[in-house]
Amino acid sequence: MPVVPLKDILDRALAERYGVAAINIFNDLTLEGVLAAAVERNSPLIVQTSVKTVRSIGLDVLYGMWESMTAGIEVPVCLHLDHCPEREVITECLGRGWNSVLFDASRQPVEENLRQVIEVVAEARAVGAHVEGEIEAITGVEDGIGSDDVAQRQSLEVAVDFIERSGIDVFAPSIGNAHGVYVAEPTLDAQRVSDLVEATGVPVALHGGTGMTDEQFTDLIARGCAKVNISTGLKVAFMKANLEFLRGSEAANKWDPPSLFRDVRTTVVQLATGYIDKFGSAGKAW
Ligand code: 13P
């Protein structure tokens, strides 16, 4: 079963309490590498693209890469647009074939967010796609979107009401998590995840995965974080692997791009398989 709806992936993960890695890719090599990791581990995978990545590669080229690299793939995968505050970009991606989107109206008042997300859910449903929603901005800047200001957290009642009335398929709460590199181990409100999942039955998306401890992942996944987002970790690993290889190229005065790509790909696959193993989704393909 190749490309499947987000909900198919997350409902199973929530029921069995494992996490599915949702990894932000940013070029052909990282896309191919994370897909290879999912195949190697026989695991479901959510591939995420930021608005910045969509813009830098171009909608058609990026979707063309996705189509050709997932043709014949035998693990469940889906293509998700991460944090997107722009309705036009959501419409473009849904129209092109993305089967999941995060409409990020978290800087808007909850009522306005709700009004718009209901429209986004209807738009997504019309093409068989699913929607992630959020009402509290996740601290930190992710590919140009967001802010380092700590967002105000809404009450459980407001969050539950938003989830129920919006019809979203996955909810991204603020629990003390942040995008980017944590300066100190974050203090996370894990109980909030349990409360939300218990009240709604809707899976939670854990943002800011890079830098969390194994214990935090295990605990949060057991509480219902079925989608676990990783972005910064891949960017850092990718850049460092390139740097290290290029330093060697310079020292040896040997310049062979395919060797660079092969080397960096190994790092990408290792990083993705590491998260898949940690989140418990290895062997969970169907
Ligand atoms: P990190 O960059 O901290 O891994 O967070 C990823 C994320 O939540 C993407 O939305």
PDB file of C-alpha atoms and ligand atoms in Angstrom:
ATOM      1  CA  MET A   1       0.000   0.000   0.000  1.00  0.00           C
ATOM      2  CA  PRO A   2       1.871   3.117  -1.108  1.00  0.00           C
ATOM      3  CA  VAL A   3       0.505   6.643  -0.608  1.00  0.00           C
ATOM      4  CA  VAL A   4      -2.307   6.566   1.962  1.00  0.00           C
ATOM      5  CA  PRO A   5      -4.379   9.181   3.800  1.00  0.00           C
ATOM      6  CA  LEU A   6      -2.853  10.663   6.976  1.00  0.00           C
ATOM      7  CA  LYS A   7      -5.773   9.407   9.043  1.00  0.00           C
ATOM      8  CA  ASP A   8      -5.109   5.786   8.048  1.00  0.00           C
ATOM      9  CA  ILE A   9      -1.569   6.142   9.341  1.00  0.00           C
ATOM     10  CA  LEU A  10      -2.440   7.990  12.539  1.00  0.00           C
ATOM     11  CA  ASP A  11      -5.543   6.059  13.616  1.00  0.00           C
ATOM     12  CA  ARG A  12      -3.547   2.827  13.682  1.00  0.00           C
ATOM     13  CA  ALA A  13      -0.655   4.478  15.452  1.00  0.00           C
ATOM     14  CA  LEU A  14      -2.955   5.943  18.104  1.00  0.00           C
ATOM     15  CA  ALA A  15      -4.788   2.642  18.613  1.00  0.00           C
ATOM     16  CA  GLU A  16      -1.527   0.730  19.066  1.00  0.00           C
ATOM     17  CA  ARG A  17       0.287   3.619  20.775  1.00  0.00           C
ATOM     18  CA  TYR A  18       3.304   3.918  18.551  1.00  0.00           C
ATOM     19  CA  GLY A  19       4.564   7.131  16.969  1.00  0.00           C
ATOM     20  CA  VAL A  20       4.997   7.842  13.284  1.00  0.00           C
ATOM     21  CA  ALA A  21       7.942  10.011  12.327  1.00  0.00           C
ATOM     22  CA  ALA A  22       6.884  13.113  10.397  1.00  0.00           C
ATOM     23  CA  ILE A  23      10.127  14.333   8.896  1.00  0.00           C
ATOM     24  CA  ASN A  24      10.652  17.641   7.091  1.00  0.00           C
ATOM     25  CA  ILE A  25      12.586  17.024   3.879  1.00  0.00           C
ATOM     26  CA  PHE A  26      14.124  19.815   1.832  1.00  0.00           C
ATOM     27  CA  ASN A  27      15.533  18.287  -1.351  1.00  0.00           C
ATOM     28  CA  ASP A  28      15.582  15.130  -3.475  1.00  0.00           C
ATOM     29  CA  LEU A  29      18.274  13.442  -1.416  1.00  0.00           C
ATOM     30  CA  THR A  30      16.489  13.876   1.903  1.00  0.00           C
ATOM     31  CA  LEU A  31      13.163  12.788   0.399  1.00  0.00           C
ATOM     32  CA  GLU A  32      14.709   9.658  -1.087  1.00  0.00           C
ATOM     33  CA  GLY A  33      16.659   8.963   2.111  1.00  0.00           C
ATOM     34  CA  VAL A  34      13.728   9.118   4.521  1.00  0.00           C
ATOM     35  CA  LEU A  35      11.575   6.985   2.203  1.00  0.00           C
ATOM     36  CA  ALA A  36      14.403   4.420   2.008  1.00  0.00           C
ATOM     37  CA  ALA A  37      14.542   4.376   5.812  1.00  0.00           C
ATOM     38  CA  ALA A  38      10.806   3.671   6.034  1.00  0.00           C
ATOM     39  CA  VAL A  39      11.141   0.840   3.519  1.00  0.00           C
ATOM     40  CA  GLU A  40      14.183  -0.575   5.342  1.00  0.00           C
ATOM     41  CA  ARG A  41      12.242  -0.625   8.616  1.00  0.00           C
ATOM     42  CA  ASN A  42       8.900  -1.633   7.079  1.00  0.00           C
ATOM     43  CA  SER A  43       7.380   1.419   8.750  1.00  0.00           C
ATOM     44  CA  PRO A  44       4.751   4.026   7.946  1.00  0.00           C
ATOM     45  CA  LEU A  45       6.138   7.533   7.438  1.00  0.00           C
ATOM     46  CA  ILE A  46       4.824  11.066   7.082  1.00  0.00           C
ATOM     47  CA  VAL A  47       6.891  13.236   4.761  1.00  0.00           C
ATOM     48  CA  GLN A  48       6.596  16.931   5.571  1.00  0.00           C
ATOM     49  CA  THR A  49       7.383  19.945   3.433  1.00  0.00           C
ATOM     50  CA  SER A  50       7.526  23.487   4.739  1.00  0.00           C
ATOM     51  CA  VAL A  51       6.123  26.354   2.696  1.00  0.00           C
ATOM     52  CA  LYS A  52       9.750  27.447   2.211  1.00  0.00           C
ATOM     53  CA  THR A  53      10.642  24.059   0.687  1.00  0.00           C
ATOM     54  CA  VAL A  54       7.606  24.188  -1.596  1.00  0.00           C
ATOM     55  CA  ARG A  55       8.723  27.619  -2.760  1.00  0.00           C
ATOM     56  CA  SER A  56      12.407  26.778  -3.113  1.00  0.00           C
ATOM     57  CA  ILE A  57      11.885  23.620  -5.177  1.00  0.00           C
ATOM     58  CA  GLY A  58       8.608  24.576  -6.822  1.00  0.00           C
ATOM     59  CA  LEU A  59       5.262  22.851  -6.403  1.00  0.00           C
ATOM     60  CA  ASP A  60       5.372  20.811  -9.599  1.00  0.00           C
ATOM     61  CA  VAL A  61       8.973  19.654  -9.334  1.00  0.00           C
ATOM     62  CA  LEU A  62       8.531  18.730  -5.671  1.00  0.00           C
ATOM     63  CA  TYR A  63       5.344  16.806  -6.341  1.00  0.00           C
ATOM     64  CA  GLY A  64       6.970  15.141  -9.343  1.00  0.00           C
ATOM     65  CA  MET A  65       9.783  13.948  -7.081  1.00  0.00           C
ATOM     66  CA  TRP A  66       7.258  12.619  -4.583  1.00  0.00           C
ATOM     67  CA  GLU A  67       5.283  10.780  -7.261  1.00  0.00           C
ATOM     68  CA  SER A  68       8.289   9.144  -8.860  1.00  0.00           C
ATOM     69  CA  MET A  69       9.942   8.202  -5.564  1.00  0.00           C
ATOM     70  CA  THR A  70       6.788   6.702  -4.066  1.00  0.00           C
ATOM     71  CA  ALA A  71       5.720   4.830  -7.211  1.00  0.00           C
ATOM     72  CA  GLY A  72       5.626   1.180  -6.196  1.00  0.00           C
ATOM     73  CA  ILE A  73       6.642   1.867  -2.584  1.00  0.00           C
ATOM     74  CA  GLU A  74       5.326  -0.810  -0.265  1.00  0.00           C
ATOM     75  CA  VAL A  75       5.043   1.031   3.022  1.00  0.00           C
ATOM     76  CA  PRO A  76       2.277   3.530   3.907  1.00  0.00           C
ATOM     77  CA  VAL A  77       3.419   7.103   3.378  1.00  0.00           C
ATOM     78  CA  CYS A  78       1.711  10.450   3.065  1.00  0.00           C
ATOM     79  CA  LEU A  79       2.711  13.951   2.010  1.00  0.00           C
ATOM     80  CA  HIS A  80       2.013  16.692   4.537  1.00  0.00           C
ATOM     81  CA  LEU A  81       2.322  20.460   4.231  1.00  0.00           C
ATOM     82  CA  ASP A  82       3.760  21.701   7.531  1.00  0.00           C
ATOM     83  CA  HIS A  83       2.791  25.019   9.233  1.00  0.00           C
ATOM     84  CA  CYS A  84       1.021  26.925   6.513  1.00  0.00           C
ATOM     85  CA  PRO A  85      -0.732  30.182   7.408  1.00  0.00           C
ATOM     86  CA  GLU A  86      -1.481  30.973   3.745  1.00  0.00           C
ATOM     87  CA  ARG A  87      -4.776  29.698   2.401  1.00  0.00           C
ATOM     88  CA  GLU A  88      -3.632  30.011  -1.230  1.00  0.00           C
ATOM     89  CA  VAL A  89      -0.650  27.718  -0.620  1.00  0.00           C
ATOM     90  CA  ILE A  90      -2.941  25.189   1.075  1.00  0.00           C
ATOM     91  CA  THR A  91      -5.258  25.284  -1.931  1.00  0.00           C
ATOM     92  CA  GLU A  92      -2.348  24.881  -4.350  1.00  0.00           C
ATOM     93  CA  CYS A  93      -0.856  21.931  -2.469  1.00  0.00           C
ATOM     94  CA  LEU A  94      -4.212  20.167  -2.018  1.00  0.00           C
ATOM     95  CA  GLY A  95      -4.910  20.717  -5.702  1.00  0.00           C
ATOM     96  CA  ARG A  96      -1.547  19.262  -6.669  1.00  0.00           C
ATOM     97  CA  GLY A  97      -1.812  16.094  -4.558  1.00  0.00           C
ATOM     98  CA  TRP A  98      -0.584  16.749  -1.010  1.00  0.00           C
ATOM     99  CA  ASN A  99      -2.908  14.593   1.092  1.00  0.00           C
ATOM    100  CA  SER A 100      -2.422  16.370   4.403  1.00  0.00           C
ATOM    101  CA  VAL A 101      -1.977  19.981   5.541  1.00  0.00           C
ATOM    102  CA  LEU A 102      -1.374  21.907   8.742  1.00  0.00           C
ATOM    103  CA  PHE A 103      -3.379  25.088   8.572  1.00  0.00           C
ATOM    104  CA  ASP A 104      -1.514  27.312  11.003  1.00  0.00           C
ATOM    105  CA  ALA A 105      -3.812  30.109  12.121  1.00  0.00           C
ATOM    106  CA  SER A 106      -2.432  29.915  15.631  1.00  0.00           C
ATOM    107  CA  ARG A 107      -1.693  33.653  15.741  1.00  0.00           C
ATOM    108  CA  GLN A 108      -5.351  34.418  15.063  1.00  0.00           C
ATOM    109  CA  PRO A 109      -8.109  34.521  17.670  1.00  0.00           C
ATOM    110  CA  VAL A 110      -9.488  31.018  18.242  1.00  0.00           C
ATOM    111  CA  GLU A 111     -12.915  31.849  16.773  1.00  0.00           C
ATOM    112  CA  GLU A 112     -11.379  33.158  13.537  1.00  0.00           C
ATOM    113  CA  ASN A 113      -9.005  30.193  13.420  1.00  0.00           C
ATOM    114  CA  LEU A 114     -12.023  27.884  13.832  1.00  0.00           C
ATOM    115  CA  ARG A 115     -14.011  29.658  11.128  1.00  0.00           C
ATOM    116  CA  GLN A 116     -11.185  29.249   8.647  1.00  0.00           C
ATOM    117  CA  VAL A 117     -10.119  25.747   9.603  1.00  0.00           C
ATOM    118  CA  ILE A 118     -13.678  24.518   9.021  1.00  0.00           C
ATOM    119  CA  GLU A 119     -13.309  25.786   5.452  1.00  0.00           C
ATOM    120  CA  VAL A 120      -9.897  24.122   5.114  1.00  0.00           C
ATOM    121  CA  VAL A 121     -11.299  20.808   6.377  1.00  0.00           C
ATOM    122  CA  ALA A 122     -14.097  20.978   3.779  1.00  0.00           C
ATOM    123  CA  GLU A 123     -11.590  21.822   1.061  1.00  0.00           C
ATOM    124  CA  ALA A 124      -9.334  18.934   2.100  1.00  0.00           C
ATOM    125  CA  ARG A 125     -12.182  16.424   2.346  1.00  0.00           C
ATOM    126  CA  ALA A 126     -13.207  17.240  -1.226  1.00  0.00           C
ATOM    127  CA  VAL A 127      -9.902  15.750  -2.401  1.00  0.00           C
ATOM    128  CA  GLY A 128      -9.652  13.011   0.247  1.00  0.00           C
ATOM    129  CA  ALA A 129      -7.037  14.859   2.289  1.00  0.00           C
ATOM    130  CA  HIS A 130      -6.694  15.441   6.030  1.00  0.00           C
ATOM    131  CA  VAL A 131      -6.004  18.424   8.252  1.00  0.00           C
ATOM    132  CA  GLU A 132      -3.893  19.194  11.291  1.00  0.00           C
ATOM    133  CA  GLY A 133      -4.908  22.186  13.377  1.00  0.00           C
ATOM    134  CA  GLU A 134      -3.431  24.285  16.137  1.00  0.00           C
ATOM    135  CA  ILE A 135      -4.634  27.121  18.314  1.00  0.00           C
ATOM    136  CA  GLU A 136      -1.405  27.921  20.148  1.00  0.00           C
ATOM    137  CA  ALA A 137       1.724  28.779  18.217  1.00  0.00           C
ATOM    138  CA  ILE A 138       4.611  26.414  18.874  1.00  0.00           C
ATOM    139  CA  THR A 139       7.488  28.526  20.173  1.00  0.00           C
ATOM    140  CA  GLY A 140      10.334  29.032  17.700  1.00  0.00           C
ATOM    141  CA  VAL A 141      10.759  29.792  14.023  1.00  0.00           C
ATOM    142  CA  GLU A 142      10.411  26.904  11.551  1.00  0.00           C
ATOM    143  CA  ASP A 143      11.563  27.718   8.018  1.00  0.00           C
ATOM    144  CA  GLY A 144      10.611  31.356   8.392  1.00  0.00           C
ATOM    145  CA  ILE A 145       7.240  30.738  10.047  1.00  0.00           C
ATOM    146  CA  GLY A 146       6.565  31.374  13.738  1.00  0.00           C
ATOM    147  CA  SER A 147       8.096  33.417  16.523  1.00  0.00           C
ATOM    148  CA  ASP A 148      10.330  32.956  19.555  1.00  0.00           C
ATOM    149  CA  ASP A 149       7.656  34.505  21.768  1.00  0.00           C
ATOM    150  CA  VAL A 150       6.071  31.973  24.081  1.00  0.00           C
ATOM    151  CA  ALA A 151       2.460  31.646  22.983  1.00  0.00           C
ATOM    152  CA  GLN A 152      -0.438  31.841  25.365  1.00  0.00           C
ATOM    153  CA  ARG A 153      -1.864  28.409  26.116  1.00  0.00           C
ATOM    154  CA  GLN A 154      -5.611  27.911  25.820  1.00  0.00           C
ATOM    155  CA  SER A 155      -7.702  26.048  28.375  1.00  0.00           C
ATOM    156  CA  LEU A 156      -8.487  22.369  27.862  1.00  0.00           C
ATOM    157  CA  GLU A 157     -12.145  23.280  27.264  1.00  0.00           C
ATOM    158  CA  VAL A 158     -11.253  25.711  24.474  1.00  0.00           C
ATOM    159  CA  ALA A 159      -8.922  23.178  22.863  1.00  0.00           C
ATOM    160  CA  VAL A 160     -11.460  20.337  23.038  1.00  0.00           C
ATOM    161  CA  ASP A 161     -14.190  22.568  21.650  1.00  0.00           C
ATOM    162  CA  PHE A 162     -11.906  23.596  18.763  1.00  0.00           C
ATOM    163  CA  ILE A 163     -11.032  19.988  17.932  1.00  0.00           C
ATOM    164  CA  GLU A 164     -14.658  18.860  18.015  1.00  0.00           C
ATOM    165  CA  ARG A 165     -16.163  21.756  16.075  1.00  0.00           C
ATOM    166  CA  SER A 166     -13.412  21.989  13.464  1.00  0.00           C
ATOM    167  CA  GLY A 167     -13.414  18.320  12.463  1.00  0.00           C
ATOM    168  CA  ILE A 168      -9.600  18.267  12.254  1.00  0.00           C
ATOM    169  CA  ASP A 169      -7.853  14.899  12.123  1.00  0.00           C
ATOM    170  CA  VAL A 170      -4.845  15.675  14.313  1.00  0.00           C
ATOM    171  CA  PHE A 171      -4.208  18.436  16.826  1.00  0.00           C
ATOM    172  CA  ALA A 172      -0.922  20.171  17.637  1.00  0.00           C
ATOM    173  CA  PRO A 173      -0.991  21.598  21.171  1.00  0.00           C
ATOM    174  CA  SER A 174       1.639  23.680  22.872  1.00  0.00           C
ATOM    175  CA  ILE A 175       3.000  21.613  25.775  1.00  0.00           C
ATOM    176  CA  GLY A 176       6.268  23.434  26.418  1.00  0.00           C
ATOM    177  CA  ASN A 177       7.770  22.146  23.165  1.00  0.00           C
ATOM    178  CA  ALA A 178       9.612  24.380  20.684  1.00  0.00           C
ATOM    179  CA  HIS A 179      11.000  24.269  17.172  1.00  0.00           C
ATOM    180  CA  GLY A 180      14.759  24.373  16.736  1.00  0.00           C
ATOM    181  CA  VAL A 181      17.517  23.484  19.157  1.00  0.00           C
ATOM    182  CA  TYR A 182      16.571  23.344  22.862  1.00  0.00           C
ATOM    183  CA  VAL A 183      18.998  25.250  25.047  1.00  0.00           C
ATOM    184  CA  ALA A 184      17.963  23.063  28.004  1.00  0.00           C
ATOM    185  CA  GLU A 185      15.855  19.907  28.260  1.00  0.00           C
ATOM    186  CA  PRO A 186      12.251  21.115  27.881  1.00  0.00           C
ATOM    187  CA  THR A 187       9.723  20.721  30.658  1.00  0.00           C
ATOM    188  CA  LEU A 188       6.707  19.201  28.954  1.00  0.00           C
ATOM    189  CA  ASP A 189       3.089  19.139  30.061  1.00  0.00           C
ATOM    190  CA  ALA A 190       2.500  15.486  29.183  1.00  0.00           C
ATOM    191  CA  GLN A 191      -0.785  15.385  31.089  1.00  0.00           C
ATOM    192  CA  ARG A 192      -2.230  17.832  28.552  1.00  0.00           C
ATOM    193  CA  VAL A 193      -1.713  15.227  25.817  1.00  0.00           C
ATOM    194  CA  SER A 194      -3.551  12.581  27.867  1.00  0.00           C
ATOM    195  CA  ASP A 195      -6.381  14.995  28.669  1.00  0.00           C
ATOM    196  CA  LEU A 196      -6.828  16.007  25.021  1.00  0.00           C
ATOM    197  CA  VAL A 197      -6.738  12.453  23.668  1.00  0.00           C
ATOM    198  CA  GLU A 198      -9.055  11.177  26.370  1.00  0.00           C
ATOM    199  CA  ALA A 199     -11.576  13.933  25.730  1.00  0.00           C
ATOM    200  CA  THR A 200     -11.550  13.802  21.907  1.00  0.00           C
ATOM    201  CA  GLY A 201     -10.023  10.538  20.673  1.00  0.00           C
ATOM    202  CA  VAL A 202      -8.101  12.659  18.167  1.00  0.00           C
ATOM    203  CA  PRO A 203      -4.355  11.953  17.848  1.00  0.00           C
ATOM    204  CA  VAL A 204      -1.860  14.598  18.897  1.00  0.00           C
ATOM    205  CA  ALA A 205       1.031  15.877  16.768  1.00  0.00           C
ATOM    206  CA  LEU A 206       4.184  16.406  18.771  1.00  0.00           C
ATOM    207  CA  HIS A 207       6.089  19.363  17.370  1.00  0.00           C
ATOM    208  CA  GLY A 208       9.666  20.260  18.199  1.00  0.00           C
ATOM    209  CA  GLY A 209      10.879  16.659  18.308  1.00  0.00           C
ATOM    210  CA  THR A 210      14.545  17.454  17.803  1.00  0.00           C
ATOM    211  CA  GLY A 211      16.327  17.378  21.153  1.00  0.00           C
ATOM    212  CA  MET A 212      13.650  15.590  23.191  1.00  0.00           C
ATOM    213  CA  THR A 213      14.851  12.674  25.271  1.00  0.00           C
ATOM    214  CA  ASP A 214      13.991   9.023  24.611  1.00  0.00           C
ATOM    215  CA  GLU A 215      11.972   8.998  27.849  1.00  0.00           C
ATOM    216  CA  GLN A 216       9.950  12.007  26.714  1.00  0.00           C
ATOM    217  CA  PHE A 217       9.197  10.383  23.352  1.00  0.00           C
ATOM    218  CA  THR A 218       8.158   7.102  24.973  1.00  0.00           C
ATOM    219  CA  ASP A 219       5.912   8.808  27.501  1.00  0.00           C
ATOM    220  CA  LEU A 220       4.263  11.199  25.033  1.00  0.00           C
ATOM    221  CA  ILE A 221       3.684   8.503  22.411  1.00  0.00           C
ATOM    222  CA  ALA A 222       2.038   6.293  25.060  1.00  0.00           C
ATOM    223  CA  ARG A 223      -0.262   9.221  25.871  1.00  0.00           C
ATOM    224  CA  GLY A 224      -1.343   9.674  22.242  1.00  0.00           C
ATOM    225  CA  CYS A 225       1.287  11.614  20.296  1.00  0.00           C
ATOM    226  CA  ALA A 226       0.869   9.497  17.178  1.00  0.00           C
ATOM    227  CA  LYS A 227       2.670  11.986  14.907  1.00  0.00           C
ATOM    228  CA  VAL A 228       6.161  13.051  15.922  1.00  0.00           C
ATOM    229  CA  ASN A 229       7.704  15.951  14.016  1.00  0.00           C
ATOM    230  CA  ILE A 230      11.394  16.127  13.258  1.00  0.00           C
ATOM    231  CA  SER A 231      12.931  18.937  11.245  1.00  0.00           C
ATOM    232  CA  THR A 232      15.982  20.608  12.800  1.00  0.00           C
ATOM    233  CA  GLY A 233      17.702  17.275  13.461  1.00  0.00           C
ATOM    234  CA  LEU A 234      17.732  16.392   9.767  1.00  0.00           C
ATOM    235  CA  LYS A 235      18.888  19.853   8.707  1.00  0.00           C
ATOM    236  CA  VAL A 236      21.796  19.778  11.163  1.00  0.00           C
ATOM    237  CA  ALA A 237      22.797  16.202  10.293  1.00  0.00           C
ATOM    238  CA  PHE A 238      22.598  16.982   6.562  1.00  0.00           C
ATOM    239  CA  MET A 239      24.712  20.132   6.793  1.00  0.00           C
ATOM    240  CA  LYS A 240      27.311  18.565   9.080  1.00  0.00           C
ATOM    241  CA  ALA A 241      27.644  15.460   6.888  1.00  0.00           C
ATOM    242  CA  ASN A 242      28.197  17.706   3.861  1.00  0.00           C
ATOM    243  CA  LEU A 243      30.732  19.808   5.733  1.00  0.00           C
ATOM    244  CA  GLU A 244      32.679  16.830   6.985  1.00  0.00           C
ATOM    245  CA  PHE A 245      32.787  15.191   3.566  1.00  0.00           C
ATOM    246  CA  LEU A 246      33.780  18.422   1.840  1.00  0.00           C
ATOM    247  CA  ARG A 247      36.596  18.984   4.322  1.00  0.00           C
ATOM    248  CA  GLY A 248      37.900  15.551   3.309  1.00  0.00           C
ATOM    249  CA  SER A 249      37.477  16.442  -0.375  1.00  0.00           C
ATOM    250  CA  GLU A 250      39.477  19.586   0.148  1.00  0.00           C
ATOM    251  CA  ALA A 251      42.230  17.808   2.033  1.00  0.00           C
ATOM    252  CA  ALA A 252      42.515  15.159  -0.685  1.00  0.00           C
ATOM    253  CA  ASN A 253      41.798  17.608  -3.514  1.00  0.00           C
ATOM    254  CA  LYS A 254      39.267  15.078  -4.812  1.00  0.00           C
ATOM    255  CA  TRP A 255      35.925  16.447  -5.997  1.00  0.00           C
ATOM    256  CA  ASP A 256      33.314  13.825  -6.828  1.00  0.00           C
ATOM    257  CA  PRO A 257      29.684  14.873  -6.271  1.00  0.00           C
ATOM    258  CA  PRO A 258      28.157  11.341  -6.415  1.00  0.00           C
ATOM    259  CA  SER A 259      30.474  10.272  -3.560  1.00  0.00           C
ATOM    260  CA  LEU A 260      29.274  13.254  -1.533  1.00  0.00           C
ATOM    261  CA  PHE A 261      25.627  12.377  -2.165  1.00  0.00           C
ATOM    262  CA  ARG A 262      26.204   8.719  -1.254  1.00  0.00           C
ATOM    263  CA  ASP A 263      27.900   9.689   1.973  1.00  0.00           C
ATOM    264  CA  VAL A 264      25.263  12.224   3.020  1.00  0.00           C
ATOM    265  CA  ARG A 265      22.474   9.812   2.103  1.00  0.00           C
ATOM    266  CA  THR A 266      23.863   7.292   4.592  1.00  0.00           C
ATOM    267  CA  THR A 267      23.576   9.937   7.330  1.00  0.00           C
ATOM    268  CA  VAL A 268      19.988  10.761   6.313  1.00  0.00           C
ATOM    269  CA  VAL A 269      18.912   7.113   6.299  1.00  0.00           C
ATOM    270  CA  GLN A 270      20.585   6.485   9.669  1.00  0.00           C
ATOM    271  CA  LEU A 271      18.894   9.475  11.249  1.00  0.00           C
ATOM    272  CA  ALA A 272      15.455   8.465   9.945  1.00  0.00           C
ATOM    273  CA  THR A 273      15.805   4.778  10.904  1.00  0.00           C
ATOM    274  CA  GLY A 274      16.955   5.911  14.361  1.00  0.00           C
ATOM    275  CA  TYR A 275      13.747   7.882  14.894  1.00  0.00           C
ATOM    276  CA  ILE A 276      11.578   5.115  13.423  1.00  0.00           C
ATOM    277  CA  ASP A 277      13.097   2.624  15.869  1.00  0.00           C
ATOM    278  CA  LYS A 278      12.712   5.043  18.772  1.00  0.00           C
ATOM    279  CA  PHE A 279       9.056   5.770  18.010  1.00  0.00           C
ATOM    280  CA  GLY A 280       8.132   2.082  17.723  1.00  0.00           C
ATOM    281  CA  SER A 281       6.788   2.091  14.171  1.00  0.00           C
ATOM    282  CA  ALA A 282       9.265  -0.402  12.681  1.00  0.00           C
ATOM    283  CA  GLY A 283       7.390  -3.405  11.298  1.00  0.00           C
ATOM    284  CA  LYS A 284       4.058  -1.527  11.450  1.00  0.00           C
ATOM    285  CA  ALA A 285       3.553  -1.179   7.688  1.00  0.00           C
ATOM    286  CA  TRP A 286       0.482  -2.943   6.394  1.00  0.00           C
TER     287      TRP A 286
HETATM  288  P1  13P B   1      12.122  20.489  15.237  1.00  0.00           P
HETATM  289  O1  13P B   1      12.684  21.364  14.166  1.00  0.00           O
HETATM  290  O2  13P B   1      12.401  20.992  16.604  1.00  0.00           O
HETATM  291  O3  13P B   1      12.514  19.059  15.056  1.00  0.00           O
HETATM  292  O4  13P B   1      10.537  20.564  15.086  1.00  0.00           O
HETATM  293  C1  13P B   1       9.952  20.058  13.932  1.00  0.00           C
HETATM  294  C2  13P B   1       8.541  20.446  13.818  1.00  0.00           C
HETATM  295  O5  13P B   1       7.811  20.485  14.777  1.00  0.00           O
HETATM  296  C3  13P B   1       8.054  20.768  12.462  1.00  0.00           C
HETATM  297  O6  13P B   1       6.781  21.320  12.460  1.00  0.00           O
END
